[in-house]
Short mmCIF file of C-alpha atoms in Angstrom, two decimals:
data_model
loop_
_atom_site.label_atom_id
_atom_site.label_comp_id
_atom_site.label_asym_id
_atom_site.label_seq_id
_atom_site.Cartn_x
_atom_site.Cartn_y
_atom_site.Cartn_z
CA GLN U 13 3.06 4.67 -9.48
CA VAL U 14 1.15 3.03 -6.66
CA GLN U 15 2.32 2.95 -3.06
CA LEU U 16 1.02 0.89 -0.18
CA VAL U 17 2.09 2.12 3.23
CA GLU U 18 1.50 -0.08 6.25
CA SER U 19 1.51 0.90 9.91
CA GLY U 20 0.54 -0.48 13.30
CA GLY U 21 2.90 -3.38 13.81
CA GLY U 22 4.86 -3.94 16.98
CA LEU U 23 5.44 -6.12 20.02
CA VAL U 24 2.45 -7.38 21.99
CA GLN U 25 1.93 -9.98 24.69
CA PRO U 26 -0.09 -13.13 24.03
CA GLY U 27 -3.78 -12.38 24.27
CA GLY U 28 -3.24 -8.77 23.28
CA SER U 29 -4.48 -6.78 20.30
CA LEU U 30 -3.02 -4.79 17.44
CA ARG U 31 -4.55 -2.89 14.56
CA LEU U 32 -2.76 -2.71 11.22
CA SER U 33 -3.50 -0.06 8.60
CA CYS U 34 -2.56 0.11 4.94
CA ALA U 35 -3.15 3.16 2.77
CA ALA U 36 -2.94 2.97 -1.01
CA SER U 37 -1.96 6.09 -2.92
CA GLY U 38 -0.80 7.18 -6.34
CA SER U 39 -2.32 6.32 -9.69
CA ILE U 40 -5.50 4.45 -8.71
CA PHE U 41 -8.63 4.17 -10.83
CA SER U 42 -10.37 1.32 -9.02
CA ILE U 43 -9.52 -1.18 -6.33
CA ASN U 44 -10.85 -4.71 -6.73
CA ALA U 45 -9.63 -6.13 -3.44
CA MET U 46 -7.25 -5.47 -0.60
CA GLY U 47 -5.84 -7.85 1.90
CA TRP U 48 -3.20 -8.94 4.34
CA TYR U 49 -0.66 -11.72 4.05
CA ARG U 50 2.05 -12.77 6.45
CA GLN U 51 5.38 -14.51 6.36
CA ALA U 52 7.05 -16.07 9.36
CA PRO U 53 10.77 -16.94 9.38
CA GLY U 54 11.44 -20.04 7.32
CA LYS U 55 7.88 -20.22 6.05
CA GLN U 56 6.07 -19.24 2.88
CA ARG U 57 3.92 -16.15 2.67
CA GLU U 58 0.32 -17.01 3.50
CA LEU U 59 -3.06 -15.34 3.22
CA VAL U 60 -4.46 -13.82 6.39
CA ALA U 61 -7.56 -12.00 5.18
CA THR U 62 -8.93 -10.26 2.09
CA ILE U 63 -11.82 -7.92 1.40
CA ARG U 64 -13.32 -7.33 -2.05
CA TYR U 65 -14.85 -4.18 -3.52
CA ASP U 66 -18.30 -5.57 -2.58
CA SER U 67 -17.13 -6.08 1.04
CA HIS U 68 -16.97 -9.86 0.75
CA THR U 69 -14.32 -11.09 3.16
CA ASN U 70 -12.17 -14.18 3.34
CA TYR U 71 -10.07 -15.38 6.27
CA ALA U 72 -7.48 -18.01 6.93
CA ASP U 73 -8.85 -20.67 9.25
CA SER U 74 -6.13 -19.90 11.77
CA VAL U 75 -7.41 -16.35 12.33
CA LYS U 76 -11.18 -16.75 12.03
CA GLY U 77 -12.95 -15.33 15.04
CA ARG U 78 -9.86 -13.41 16.17
CA PHE U 79 -9.02 -11.08 13.27
CA ALA U 80 -11.32 -8.69 11.42
CA ILE U 81 -10.58 -6.97 8.12
CA SER U 82 -12.32 -3.76 7.13
CA ARG U 83 -11.94 -1.11 4.47
CA ASP U 84 -12.49 2.61 4.01
CA ASN U 85 -13.08 3.05 0.29
CA ALA U 86 -12.96 6.84 0.47
CA LYS U 87 -9.44 6.66 1.91
CA ASN U 88 -8.25 3.61 -0.09
CA THR U 89 -7.32 2.12 3.25
CA VAL U 90 -7.63 -1.37 4.67
CA TYR U 91 -7.43 -2.31 8.32
CA LEU U 92 -6.74 -5.53 10.17
CA GLN U 93 -7.92 -5.71 13.77
CA MET U 94 -6.07 -8.54 15.47
CA ASN U 95 -7.35 -9.78 18.82
CA SER U 96 -6.38 -12.68 21.06
CA LEU U 97 -2.95 -12.74 19.49
CA LYS U 98 -0.84 -15.88 19.79
CA PRO U 99 2.92 -16.39 19.47
CA GLU U 100 2.27 -18.23 16.20
CA ASP U 101 0.87 -15.00 14.75
CA THR U 102 4.40 -13.58 14.81
CA ALA U 103 5.38 -12.66 11.27
CA VAL U 104 5.94 -9.84 8.85
CA TYR U 105 2.52 -8.72 7.67
CA TYR U 106 2.20 -7.49 4.09
CA CYS U 107 -0.58 -5.43 2.61
CA ASN U 108 -1.80 -6.31 -0.88
CA ALA U 109 -4.04 -4.45 -3.31
CA VAL U 110 -5.42 -5.63 -6.64
CA LEU U 111 -6.26 -2.52 -8.58
CA SER U 112 -6.46 -0.81 -11.94
CA PRO U 113 -4.22 2.26 -12.15
CA ARG U 114 -6.08 3.70 -15.16
CA PRO U 115 -9.53 3.28 -16.74
CA ASP U 116 -8.09 1.41 -19.72
CA SER U 117 -5.71 -0.89 -17.85
CA PRO U 118 -6.11 -4.38 -16.42
CA SER U 119 -5.73 -5.02 -12.71
CA PHE U 120 -2.35 -5.50 -11.12
CA SER U 121 -1.23 -6.75 -7.72
CA TYR U 122 0.74 -4.40 -5.50
CA TRP U 123 2.52 -5.05 -2.21
CA GLY U 124 3.51 -2.97 0.76
CA GLN U 125 6.90 -3.13 2.39
CA GLY U 126 5.70 -5.17 5.35
CA THR U 127 5.32 -4.50 9.06
CA GLN U 128 6.62 -6.73 11.83
CA VAL U 129 4.20 -8.21 14.35
CA THR U 130 5.78 -9.99 17.31
CA VAL U 131 3.69 -11.78 19.92
CA SER U 132 5.79 -12.64 22.93
CA SER U 133 5.78 -12.40 26.70
#
């Protein structure tokens, strides 16, 4: 079993900052990539940012220059620092990990339960 536990969501005013964390635990042999996705009401889930095992990062155009993803490999944890938040950033943010649970297994995609981020005055 693999669990992804997110934390750090909440209510913030426009222009403010939040930092999300996601810790992966359980049966983990290797992690290929971790990332954050978000889903606003009435919209499809979309990519926010990802970080690979070699630290290569990828960002949605809408968050470039405002959000920063980082990773602590020793703790199997990924972070999302969100600055200059806008009302349109309001969504449920989901953590994702692509990992192999055992040495002889392929990689699978796992999701956290989601954490609400609300940007409002």
